[in-house]
Amino acid sequence: MTGHHIILLNEVDSTNDYLKERSYLGEWVAVLAHKQNAGRGRLGRSFYSAPGLGMYLSVLVEATEERVKFLTPAAAVAARRVVKALGADCGIKWVNDLVVEYDDAWKKLCGILVELRDGMAVVGVGLNLMHGEEDFPAALRPVCTSVKLEGGRLASPREAAAMFIRELQQALRDEEGVFGEYKAHCVTPGRAVEVRRTPLDLPIPARAIELERDYAMLVEFEDGRRESIRTGEASVR
Ligand code: BTN
């Protein structure tokens, strides 16, 4: 079994930024924060981090060439396994979110942000654990949920972090298994999506068809043209 070491911080801007500045600490060193003042998501978005109620965790892993593309899916599968072990359920919204479906809309339970620095990857995970509805700002209530709100048991961020790191270690040893699990629980195929090649582009309506083996999403545009989306974003409408 691989070991790990978790640094506990009371307050930090972003656990990802903290570890990116300290990538020399080496593989399986992690940072768990009680409070994040500037938690970040993909594409410059922010991640709301209610103090003490969620797991705001970043983990350093070696970013070998064959691993890099696989890190976000492996982290998504690992986080989903933690959610399941705590007694709740969720799907994976391509490419990096865990979500629960409500009346044809998603509520987000967890987000993942993988960033590279000096040959290392920082795997950042924000998992809402103990939030009640009132713990989210009003604007986020319709689109966010937590393990508790989904009927799961209460777990401390420290417990969930140890579970996540163990699951991530296992996932990184089982690329085929992770693909099967990711595909089985990916809720994006069949959905209307909007493809944006850069955040500034106008969204192009399309339908997600299928997850491909390299984790690209095959989409079909309204004119029938099909394309594998790798670097652009396809977000569910
Ligand atoms: C997303 O929603 O696009 C990803 C959100 C990732 C949030 C986590 S919380 C711990 C780590 N530190 C950050 O600043 N972001 C990630």
Coordinates of C-alpha atoms and ligand atoms in Angstrom, one line a residue:
M1 CA 0.0 0.0 0.0
T2 CA 1.3 3.5 -0.8
G3 CA 1.4 6.0 2.0
H4 CA 0.3 9.6 2.1
H5 CA 0.8 12.7 4.2
I6 CA -1.9 15.3 4.7
I7 CA -1.0 18.9 5.7
L8 CA -3.9 20.5 7.5
L9 CA -4.5 24.2 7.0
N10 CA -7.0 26.4 8.8
E11 CA -7.2 28.9 6.0
V12 CA -5.7 29.3 2.5
D13 CA -6.6 31.0 -0.7
S14 CA -6.5 27.8 -2.8
T15 CA -5.1 24.4 -1.8
N16 CA -4.1 23.9 -5.5
D17 CA -2.1 27.2 -5.5
Y18 CA -0.5 26.2 -2.1
L19 CA 0.8 22.9 -3.6
K20 CA 1.7 24.3 -7.0
E21 CA 4.2 26.5 -5.1
R22 CA 5.5 23.5 -3.2
S23 CA 5.6 20.7 -5.8
Y24 CA 9.0 19.7 -4.4
L25 CA 7.1 18.1 -1.4
G26 CA 6.7 15.1 -3.6
E27 CA 4.1 12.5 -4.5
W28 CA 1.2 11.8 -2.2
V29 CA 1.7 14.9 -0.1
A30 CA -1.8 16.5 0.2
V31 CA -3.2 19.7 1.6
L32 CA -6.6 19.9 3.3
A33 CA -8.1 23.3 4.2
H34 CA -10.9 24.1 6.6
K35 CA -11.5 27.3 4.6
Q36 CA -10.5 28.4 1.1
N37 CA -10.8 32.1 0.4
A38 CA -10.3 31.8 -3.4
G39 CA -11.1 28.2 -4.4
R40 CA -10.7 27.9 -8.1
G41 CA -12.5 25.7 -10.7
R42 CA -11.8 25.1 -14.4
L43 CA -11.9 27.9 -17.0
G44 CA -11.3 30.6 -14.4
R45 CA -14.4 29.9 -12.4
S46 CA -14.5 30.1 -8.7
F47 CA -15.4 27.2 -6.3
Y48 CA -17.5 28.1 -3.3
S49 CA -15.9 26.6 -0.2
A50 CA -18.2 26.9 2.9
P51 CA -15.8 26.7 5.9
G52 CA -15.6 23.3 7.6
L53 CA -18.4 21.8 5.6
G54 CA -16.6 20.3 2.6
M55 CA -13.4 18.5 1.6
Y56 CA -11.1 21.1 0.0
L57 CA -8.2 18.9 -0.9
S58 CA -5.2 19.0 -3.2
V59 CA -2.9 16.0 -3.8
L60 CA 0.5 15.9 -5.5
V61 CA 1.1 13.1 -7.9
E62 CA 3.7 12.5 -10.5
A63 CA 2.6 13.7 -13.9
T64 CA 4.1 11.0 -16.1
E65 CA 3.2 11.3 -19.8
E66 CA 0.9 8.3 -19.9
R67 CA -0.9 9.5 -16.7
V68 CA -1.6 13.1 -17.5
K69 CA -4.8 12.6 -19.6
F70 CA -6.1 10.0 -17.2
L71 CA -5.8 12.1 -14.0
T72 CA -9.1 14.0 -14.1
P73 CA -11.1 10.8 -14.9
A74 CA -9.3 8.8 -12.2
A75 CA -10.0 11.6 -9.7
A76 CA -13.7 11.7 -10.7
V77 CA -14.0 7.9 -10.3
A78 CA -12.2 8.0 -7.0
A79 CA -14.4 10.9 -5.7
R80 CA -17.5 9.0 -6.8
R81 CA -16.4 5.9 -4.9
V82 CA -16.1 8.1 -1.8
V83 CA -19.6 9.5 -2.3
K84 CA -20.9 5.9 -2.7
A85 CA -19.1 4.6 0.3
L86 CA -20.7 7.5 2.4
G87 CA -24.1 6.3 1.2
A88 CA -25.0 8.8 -1.5
D89 CA -25.1 8.5 -5.2
C90 CA -24.1 10.7 -8.1
G91 CA -23.1 10.7 -11.8
I92 CA -20.1 12.1 -13.6
K93 CA -20.7 15.1 -15.7
W94 CA -18.0 15.1 -18.4
V95 CA -15.3 16.0 -17.7
N96 CA -14.7 16.9 -14.1
D97 CA -17.9 17.2 -12.0
L98 CA -19.9 14.9 -9.9
V99 CA -23.6 15.8 -10.1
V100 CA -27.0 14.6 -9.1
E101 CA -30.0 15.0 -11.5
Y102 CA -33.1 16.9 -10.4
D103 CA -36.0 17.4 -12.8
D104 CA -33.7 17.4 -15.8
A105 CA -31.2 19.8 -14.2
W106 CA -27.9 19.1 -12.4
K107 CA -26.9 19.9 -8.9
K108 CA -23.1 19.8 -8.4
L109 CA -21.7 17.7 -5.5
C110 CA -18.0 17.8 -6.4
G111 CA -15.6 19.5 -8.7
I112 CA -12.1 18.5 -9.8
L113 CA -9.2 20.7 -11.0
V114 CA -6.0 19.1 -12.1
E115 CA -3.0 21.4 -12.8
L116 CA 0.6 20.7 -13.7
R117 CA 3.8 22.2 -12.3
D118 CA 7.4 21.0 -12.6
G119 CA 6.5 17.5 -13.7
M120 CA 4.0 17.1 -10.9
A121 CA 0.2 17.2 -11.0
V122 CA -1.9 18.9 -8.4
V123 CA -5.2 17.0 -8.2
G124 CA -7.7 19.4 -6.5
V125 CA -11.0 18.2 -5.3
G126 CA -13.8 20.1 -3.7
L127 CA -16.5 17.8 -2.3
N128 CA -19.5 19.2 -0.5
L129 CA -20.0 17.0 2.5
M130 CA -22.1 18.5 5.3
H131 CA -23.9 21.4 3.8
G132 CA -27.5 22.0 4.4
E133 CA -29.3 24.1 1.7
E134 CA -28.9 27.2 3.8
D135 CA -25.1 26.8 3.8
F136 CA -24.9 27.7 0.1
P137 CA -25.4 31.3 -1.1
A138 CA -28.9 31.8 -2.5
A139 CA -27.7 31.9 -6.0
L140 CA -26.0 28.5 -5.7
R141 CA -28.9 26.6 -4.0
P142 CA -30.5 25.5 -7.2
V143 CA -27.3 24.1 -8.6
C144 CA -25.4 22.7 -5.6
T145 CA -25.9 19.8 -3.3
S146 CA -23.9 17.8 -0.6
V147 CA -23.4 14.3 0.5
K148 CA -25.7 15.1 3.5
L149 CA -28.4 16.5 1.3
E150 CA -28.2 13.4 -0.8
G151 CA -28.9 11.1 2.2
G152 CA -25.3 10.1 2.9
R153 CA -23.7 9.8 6.3
L154 CA -21.8 12.6 7.9
A155 CA -18.0 12.3 7.4
S156 CA -15.4 14.8 8.4
P157 CA -13.3 16.3 5.7
R158 CA -10.2 14.5 7.2
E159 CA -12.0 11.1 6.9
A160 CA -13.2 11.8 3.4
A161 CA -9.7 13.0 2.4
A162 CA -8.0 9.8 3.5
M163 CA -10.7 7.8 1.6
F164 CA -10.2 9.8 -1.5
I165 CA -6.4 9.5 -1.5
R166 CA -6.7 5.7 -1.1
E167 CA -9.2 5.5 -3.9
L168 CA -7.1 7.7 -6.2
Q169 CA -4.0 5.5 -5.5
Q170 CA -6.1 2.4 -6.5
A171 CA -7.6 4.1 -9.5
L172 CA -4.2 5.1 -10.9
R173 CA -3.2 1.4 -10.9
D174 CA -6.3 0.4 -12.9
E175 CA -6.7 2.4 -16.1
E176 CA -9.1 0.0 -17.8
G177 CA -11.3 -0.3 -14.7
V178 CA -11.4 3.4 -14.3
F179 CA -12.5 3.8 -18.0
G180 CA -15.3 1.3 -17.5
E181 CA -16.5 2.9 -14.3
Y182 CA -16.3 6.5 -15.7
K183 CA -18.2 5.5 -18.9
A184 CA -20.9 3.6 -16.9
H185 CA -21.6 6.6 -14.7
C186 CA -21.0 9.4 -17.2
V187 CA -24.3 11.3 -17.5
T188 CA -23.4 13.5 -20.5
P189 CA -24.0 11.2 -23.5
G190 CA -27.5 11.7 -24.9
R191 CA -27.7 15.3 -23.5
A192 CA -27.9 18.6 -25.2
V193 CA -24.6 20.4 -24.7
E194 CA -23.1 23.6 -25.7
V195 CA -19.6 23.5 -27.3
R196 CA -17.3 26.4 -26.6
R197 CA -13.9 26.3 -28.1
T198 CA -12.7 29.1 -25.9
P199 CA -14.5 30.7 -23.0
L200 CA -15.0 33.8 -25.2
D201 CA -16.7 32.0 -28.1
L202 CA -20.4 31.8 -28.6
P203 CA -21.7 28.4 -27.5
I204 CA -22.6 26.1 -30.4
P205 CA -25.6 23.8 -29.6
A206 CA -24.9 20.0 -30.1
R207 CA -25.9 16.7 -28.6
A208 CA -23.4 14.5 -26.8
I209 CA -23.2 11.1 -28.4
E210 CA -20.6 8.9 -26.7
L211 CA -17.5 9.0 -24.5
E212 CA -14.5 7.8 -26.4
R213 CA -11.6 5.7 -25.1
D214 CA -9.3 8.7 -24.7
Y215 CA -12.1 10.5 -22.7
A216 CA -12.9 12.8 -25.7
M217 CA -16.7 13.4 -26.0
L218 CA -18.2 12.7 -29.5
V219 CA -20.8 15.3 -30.2
E220 CA -23.2 15.9 -33.1
F221 CA -24.0 19.4 -34.2
E222 CA -27.4 20.5 -35.5
D223 CA -26.2 20.1 -39.1
G224 CA -25.4 16.5 -38.5
R225 CA -21.6 17.0 -38.3
R226 CA -19.8 15.0 -35.7
E227 CA -16.7 15.9 -33.8
S228 CA -14.6 14.6 -30.9
I229 CA -14.3 17.3 -28.3
R230 CA -11.0 17.2 -26.4
T231 CA -9.9 20.7 -25.5
G232 CA -13.0 22.8 -25.9
E233 CA -15.7 22.7 -23.3
A234 CA -19.0 20.9 -23.7
S235 CA -21.3 22.0 -21.0
V236 CA -24.8 20.6 -20.4
R237 CA -27.5 23.1 -21.0
Ligands
BTN1 C1 -14.5 23.0 -10.9 O1 -15.6 23.2 -10.4 O2 -14.3 23.3 -12.1 C2 -13.4 22.4 -10.1 C3 -13.5 22.8 -8.7 C4 -12.3 22.3 -7.9 C5 -12.3 22.8 -6.5 C6 -11.1 22.3 -5.7 S1 -11.3 22.7 -4.0 C7 -9.7 22.2 -3.7 C8 -8.8 22.6 -4.8 N1 -8.4 24.0 -4.6 C9 -8.9 24.8 -5.6 O3 -8.7 26.1 -5.6 N2 -9.7 24.2 -6.4 C10 -9.7 22.8 -6.1

